[in-house]
């Protein structure tokens, strides 16, 4: 049985107080979404999807939290009900630990597409299965943010609002921030319609540069590059280019050595798939 893997940003390992990672598809206990035979490797579904057993999701989440807290006092996971908008919430430690940010079943209470905190012991999560997860860290103020940017959220400038929220709440200066654009659907796979192009070109001066037309004459397809869209938005918010990492793995087509999908892909699996969690937090003082 393979254990789950998390994708980390190489340059962030030097922050001993920081916990972060982008989850992948395999290595959990879920028996749906292409899991092997019982007793073999299951999938690492971290979302409350209708096909999966909530007990499996709970166990996958417990394992994630155990890894993140390195088995000691633990951290508290905070998720958000994502709505493809631009609302960002600040998470306070007492709210998180009092359990006010989740239902008794473990579902998110807050609605929005971004979470920020400077509270040690809180692990923020953005869920995804193609949408772009963006993690942001302020090493100076030890504050973090997790954002969810599908095409609608990207057009609504969710990461720009996220950087602004960190400035407002923690005094973060954009030039101090580091950001990572995580595994998500790439321009290799993300075919979109005219409404997406219209929205982006109306919203961004560089909007046209995000689109490519591919395919045969007479049957062209338009693709959009959401990694670049979010990278440009972060630069526009004041981050410097060398502080923005694009992981560059496509959830639609990345496969492992055995040819198995590395990620859940809503688009490629017609909506019947699991969810990754993309997490970031400040460790408790005793665990830094
Ligand atoms: Zn792809």
Short mmCIF file of C-alpha atoms and ligand atoms in Angstrom, two decimals:
data_model
loop_
_atom_site.label_atom_id
_atom_site.label_comp_id
_atom_site.label_asym_id
_atom_site.label_seq_id
_atom_site.Cartn_x
_atom_site.Cartn_y
_atom_site.Cartn_z
CA UNK A 1 0.00 0.00 0.00
CA UNK A 2 1.49 3.29 -1.11
CA UNK A 3 1.26 6.20 1.25
CA UNK A 4 -0.06 9.49 -0.02
CA UNK A 5 2.34 12.10 -1.36
CA UNK A 6 2.18 15.85 -0.99
CA UNK A 7 3.70 18.27 -3.46
CA UNK A 8 5.80 20.86 -1.64
CA UNK A 9 7.39 24.07 -2.86
CA UNK A 10 11.17 23.42 -2.72
CA UNK A 11 12.07 26.95 -1.68
CA UNK A 12 9.69 26.86 1.29
CA UNK A 13 11.35 23.99 3.16
CA UNK A 14 13.65 26.41 4.95
CA UNK A 15 10.73 27.78 6.98
CA UNK A 16 10.59 25.32 9.87
CA UNK A 17 7.45 27.00 11.23
CA UNK A 18 5.53 26.59 7.97
CA UNK A 19 3.38 23.60 7.03
CA UNK A 20 2.14 23.31 3.46
CA UNK A 21 1.43 20.92 0.62
CA UNK A 22 -0.75 20.09 -2.38
CA UNK A 23 -2.33 16.65 -2.13
CA UNK A 24 -2.49 14.08 -4.93
CA UNK A 25 -4.85 11.31 -5.95
CA UNK A 26 -3.52 8.04 -4.56
CA UNK A 27 -2.43 6.65 -1.22
CA UNK A 28 -5.53 6.97 0.93
CA UNK A 29 -8.31 4.67 2.09
CA UNK A 30 -11.12 5.66 -0.29
CA UNK A 31 -12.36 2.75 -2.38
CA UNK A 32 -13.87 4.88 -5.17
CA UNK A 33 -12.42 6.89 -8.08
CA UNK A 34 -10.11 4.21 -9.40
CA UNK A 35 -8.87 2.68 -6.18
CA UNK A 36 -7.23 -0.75 -6.39
CA UNK A 37 -8.58 -3.98 -4.92
CA UNK A 38 -9.56 -3.87 -1.22
CA UNK A 39 -6.38 -3.91 0.83
CA UNK A 40 -4.40 -2.34 -2.00
CA UNK A 41 -3.88 1.35 -2.54
CA UNK A 42 -6.98 3.46 -2.15
CA UNK A 43 -7.51 7.00 -3.32
CA UNK A 44 -6.78 10.01 -1.17
CA UNK A 45 -10.09 11.79 -1.59
CA UNK A 46 -10.33 14.70 0.84
CA UNK A 47 -13.68 16.11 -0.26
CA UNK A 48 -17.20 15.18 0.93
CA UNK A 49 -18.19 13.91 -2.49
CA UNK A 50 -21.39 11.94 -2.94
CA UNK A 51 -19.80 8.71 -4.21
CA UNK A 52 -17.37 8.33 -1.31
CA UNK A 53 -17.93 7.04 2.21
CA UNK A 54 -17.63 9.91 4.72
CA UNK A 55 -15.70 7.57 6.99
CA UNK A 56 -13.01 7.18 4.32
CA UNK A 57 -12.81 10.95 3.80
CA UNK A 58 -12.52 11.44 7.56
CA UNK A 59 -9.69 8.92 7.75
CA UNK A 60 -7.87 10.50 4.77
CA UNK A 61 -8.17 13.89 6.44
CA UNK A 62 -6.93 12.48 9.73
CA UNK A 63 -3.85 11.10 7.99
CA UNK A 64 -3.22 14.42 6.29
CA UNK A 65 -3.44 16.24 9.61
CA UNK A 66 -1.18 13.71 11.29
CA UNK A 67 1.47 14.28 8.63
CA UNK A 68 1.10 18.05 8.85
CA UNK A 69 1.29 18.23 12.62
CA UNK A 70 4.03 15.61 12.67
CA UNK A 71 2.08 13.53 15.11
CA UNK A 72 2.32 15.75 18.14
CA UNK A 73 -0.26 18.23 19.39
CA UNK A 74 -1.90 18.62 16.06
CA UNK A 75 -3.36 21.42 14.03
CA UNK A 76 -6.93 22.33 13.23
CA UNK A 77 -8.07 22.06 9.61
CA UNK A 78 -10.23 24.89 8.29
CA UNK A 79 -11.99 24.60 4.94
CA UNK A 80 -14.42 26.92 3.18
CA UNK A 81 -17.53 26.39 1.05
CA UNK A 82 -16.19 27.51 -2.30
CA UNK A 83 -18.42 29.55 -4.56
CA UNK A 84 -16.11 30.87 -7.33
CA UNK A 85 -16.09 34.39 -5.96
CA UNK A 86 -13.60 36.69 -4.28
CA UNK A 87 -14.54 36.67 -0.59
CA UNK A 88 -11.61 36.11 1.77
CA UNK A 89 -12.03 35.25 5.47
CA UNK A 90 -9.53 35.75 8.26
CA UNK A 91 -9.44 32.69 10.53
CA UNK A 92 -9.01 33.30 14.25
CA UNK A 93 -7.50 30.59 16.37
CA UNK A 94 -10.30 30.52 18.96
CA UNK A 95 -13.00 30.13 16.29
CA UNK A 96 -11.13 27.31 14.64
CA UNK A 97 -10.44 25.39 17.83
CA UNK A 98 -13.94 25.93 19.20
CA UNK A 99 -15.16 24.04 16.13
CA UNK A 100 -17.34 26.96 15.00
CA UNK A 101 -16.01 26.82 11.45
CA UNK A 102 -17.34 23.37 10.66
CA UNK A 103 -20.57 21.45 11.05
CA UNK A 104 -20.68 18.35 13.28
CA UNK A 105 -20.12 16.30 10.09
CA UNK A 106 -16.93 18.25 9.35
CA UNK A 107 -18.32 20.35 6.52
CA UNK A 108 -17.21 23.96 6.05
CA UNK A 109 -19.34 26.74 7.51
CA UNK A 110 -17.71 29.80 5.94
CA UNK A 111 -18.55 30.63 2.34
CA UNK A 112 -15.93 32.15 0.07
CA UNK A 113 -12.80 31.33 -1.87
CA UNK A 114 -9.98 32.48 0.34
CA UNK A 115 -8.74 32.01 3.89
CA UNK A 116 -5.94 33.89 5.64
CA UNK A 117 -4.48 33.54 9.12
CA UNK A 118 -1.48 34.28 11.29
CA UNK A 119 -2.68 31.93 14.04
CA UNK A 120 -0.33 29.04 14.87
CA UNK A 121 -2.07 25.67 14.90
CA UNK A 122 -4.55 26.47 12.12
CA UNK A 123 -4.20 24.70 8.77
CA UNK A 124 -6.03 26.48 5.96
CA UNK A 125 -7.25 24.46 3.00
CA UNK A 126 -8.49 25.11 -0.48
CA UNK A 127 -10.18 22.16 -2.19
CA UNK A 128 -9.73 21.44 -5.87
CA UNK A 129 -10.06 19.03 -8.79
CA UNK A 130 -8.80 21.23 -11.71
CA UNK A 131 -9.36 24.69 -10.22
CA UNK A 132 -6.15 26.55 -9.40
CA UNK A 133 -5.05 26.45 -5.76
CA UNK A 134 -2.82 29.37 -4.78
CA UNK A 135 -0.91 29.35 -1.50
CA UNK A 136 0.71 32.53 -0.16
CA UNK A 137 3.15 32.99 2.71
CA UNK A 138 4.50 36.08 4.42
CA UNK A 139 7.76 34.98 6.10
CA UNK A 140 8.15 38.37 7.82
CA UNK A 141 4.84 38.32 9.67
CA UNK A 142 4.37 34.56 9.64
CA UNK A 143 1.00 34.82 7.97
CA UNK A 144 -0.45 32.56 5.28
CA UNK A 145 -3.28 32.39 2.77
CA UNK A 146 -5.02 29.67 0.73
CA UNK A 147 -7.06 30.63 -2.32
CA UNK A 148 -9.27 28.82 -4.83
CA UNK A 149 -9.18 30.17 -8.37
CA UNK A 150 -11.18 28.47 -11.10
CA UNK A 151 -11.75 30.58 -14.16
CA UNK A 152 -14.54 32.54 -12.47
CA UNK A 153 -12.52 33.16 -9.33
CA UNK A 154 -9.51 34.16 -11.40
CA UNK A 155 -11.65 36.63 -13.34
CA UNK A 156 -13.05 37.90 -10.01
CA UNK A 157 -9.42 38.51 -8.91
CA UNK A 158 -9.49 36.23 -5.90
CA UNK A 159 -5.69 36.20 -5.40
CA UNK A 160 -5.50 39.97 -5.74
CA UNK A 161 -8.16 40.22 -3.02
CA UNK A 162 -6.22 37.66 -1.00
CA UNK A 163 -3.02 39.71 -1.09
CA UNK A 164 -5.03 42.80 -0.13
CA UNK A 165 -6.60 40.91 2.79
CA UNK A 166 -3.15 39.91 4.07
CA UNK A 167 -2.01 43.54 3.85
CA UNK A 168 -5.10 44.73 5.72
CA UNK A 169 -5.18 42.04 8.41
CA UNK A 170 -1.49 41.48 9.09
CA UNK A 171 0.30 44.45 7.55
CA UNK A 172 1.86 42.17 4.94
CA UNK A 173 3.85 43.96 2.26
CA UNK A 174 3.39 42.42 -1.20
CA UNK A 175 7.15 42.49 -1.82
CA UNK A 176 7.67 40.18 1.18
CA UNK A 177 5.16 37.57 0.00
CA UNK A 178 5.91 34.22 -1.61
CA UNK A 179 3.25 32.44 -3.65
CA UNK A 180 2.75 29.06 -5.30
CA UNK A 181 0.32 28.23 -8.09
CA UNK A 182 -0.45 24.57 -7.49
CA UNK A 183 -1.41 21.54 -9.58
CA UNK A 184 -4.51 22.34 -11.62
CA UNK A 185 -5.79 22.10 -15.16
CA UNK A 186 -3.19 23.44 -17.59
CA UNK A 187 -3.41 25.18 -20.94
CA UNK A 188 -2.63 21.73 -22.42
CA UNK A 189 -6.12 20.53 -21.40
CA UNK A 190 -8.37 23.43 -20.50
CA UNK A 191 -10.64 24.09 -23.46
CA UNK A 192 -13.08 26.92 -22.88
CA UNK A 193 -15.79 28.83 -24.69
CA UNK A 194 -16.05 32.38 -25.93
CA UNK A 195 -17.64 33.66 -22.69
CA UNK A 196 -14.37 32.95 -20.84
CA UNK A 197 -12.33 34.91 -23.37
CA UNK A 198 -14.79 37.80 -23.27
CA UNK A 199 -14.65 37.94 -19.50
CA UNK A 200 -10.84 37.85 -19.31
CA UNK A 201 -10.22 40.36 -22.07
CA UNK A 202 -12.72 42.76 -20.49
CA UNK A 203 -11.13 42.35 -17.06
CA UNK A 204 -7.38 42.24 -17.79
CA UNK A 205 -5.19 44.29 -20.11
CA UNK A 206 -3.16 41.13 -20.78
CA UNK A 207 -6.30 38.95 -21.13
CA UNK A 208 -5.77 38.12 -24.80
CA UNK A 209 -2.29 36.73 -24.06
CA UNK A 210 -3.80 33.98 -21.88
CA UNK A 211 -5.57 32.29 -24.81
CA UNK A 212 -4.37 29.94 -27.56
CA UNK A 213 -6.33 28.44 -30.41
CA UNK A 214 -5.39 24.87 -31.25
CA UNK A 215 -6.76 21.97 -33.26
CA UNK A 216 -7.69 21.34 -36.85
CA UNK A 217 -8.82 23.97 -39.30
CA UNK A 218 -12.59 24.08 -39.19
CA UNK A 219 -12.65 22.64 -35.63
CA UNK A 220 -10.54 25.02 -33.56
CA UNK A 221 -10.43 24.83 -29.81
CA UNK A 222 -9.66 27.69 -27.48
CA UNK A 223 -7.52 27.04 -24.43
CA UNK A 224 -6.84 29.31 -21.49
CA UNK A 225 -3.75 29.37 -19.25
CA UNK A 226 -5.01 29.84 -15.70
CA UNK A 227 -1.51 29.33 -14.22
CA UNK A 228 -0.24 32.34 -16.13
CA UNK A 229 -3.43 34.28 -15.34
CA UNK A 230 -2.87 33.82 -11.61
CA UNK A 231 0.87 34.44 -11.90
CA UNK A 232 0.18 37.73 -13.69
CA UNK A 233 -2.40 38.66 -11.07
CA UNK A 234 0.11 38.05 -8.27
CA UNK A 235 2.70 40.21 -10.05
CA UNK A 236 0.06 42.87 -10.50
CA UNK A 237 -0.60 42.73 -6.75
CA UNK A 238 3.05 43.56 -6.11
CA UNK A 239 4.82 40.21 -5.74
CA UNK A 240 8.14 39.86 -7.53
CA UNK A 241 8.45 37.22 -10.26
CA UNK A 242 11.20 35.24 -8.51
CA UNK A 243 8.92 34.81 -5.48
CA UNK A 244 6.11 33.17 -7.44
CA UNK A 245 6.42 29.43 -8.09
CA UNK A 246 4.23 27.73 -10.69
CA UNK A 247 4.23 24.01 -9.85
CA UNK A 248 3.27 23.30 -13.45
CA UNK A 249 1.55 19.93 -13.08
CA UNK A 250 -1.70 19.50 -14.97
CA UNK A 251 -4.51 17.72 -13.13
CA UNK A 252 -6.01 16.78 -16.49
CA UNK A 253 -3.08 14.85 -17.96
CA UNK A 254 -0.30 14.24 -15.37
CA UNK A 255 0.27 10.49 -14.95
CA UNK A 256 2.66 8.47 -12.84
CA UNK A 257 5.13 5.84 -14.07
CA UNK A 258 2.36 3.22 -14.18
CA UNK A 259 0.20 5.48 -16.30
CA UNK A 260 -2.27 6.23 -13.49
CA UNK A 261 -3.71 9.70 -13.02
CA UNK A 262 -1.76 11.71 -10.47
CA UNK A 263 -4.67 14.02 -9.61
CA UNK A 264 -8.44 14.16 -9.52
CA UNK A 265 -9.76 16.00 -12.58
CA UNK A 266 -13.33 17.22 -12.61
CA UNK A 267 -13.14 17.99 -16.31
CA UNK A 268 -11.51 14.75 -17.46
CA UNK A 269 -13.71 12.54 -15.28
CA UNK A 270 -16.97 14.32 -16.05
CA UNK A 271 -17.53 15.46 -12.48
CA UNK A 272 -17.37 12.01 -10.94
CA UNK A 273 -14.13 12.33 -9.01
CA UNK A 274 -12.54 13.19 -5.67
CA UNK A 275 -11.00 16.36 -4.34
CA UNK A 276 -7.51 17.37 -3.38
CA UNK A 277 -6.82 19.68 -0.44
CA UNK A 278 -4.13 22.32 -0.75
CA UNK A 279 -3.04 23.32 2.71
CA UNK A 280 -0.92 25.90 4.47
CA UNK A 281 -0.49 26.92 8.09
CA UNK A 282 1.79 28.11 10.86
CA UNK A 283 2.89 25.32 13.21
CA UNK A 284 2.35 25.59 16.96
CA UNK A 285 5.32 27.16 18.74
CA UNK A 286 6.44 23.86 20.29
CA UNK A 287 6.54 22.21 16.87
CA UNK A 288 8.53 24.76 14.93
ZN1 LIG B 1 -2.96 18.77 -19.34
#
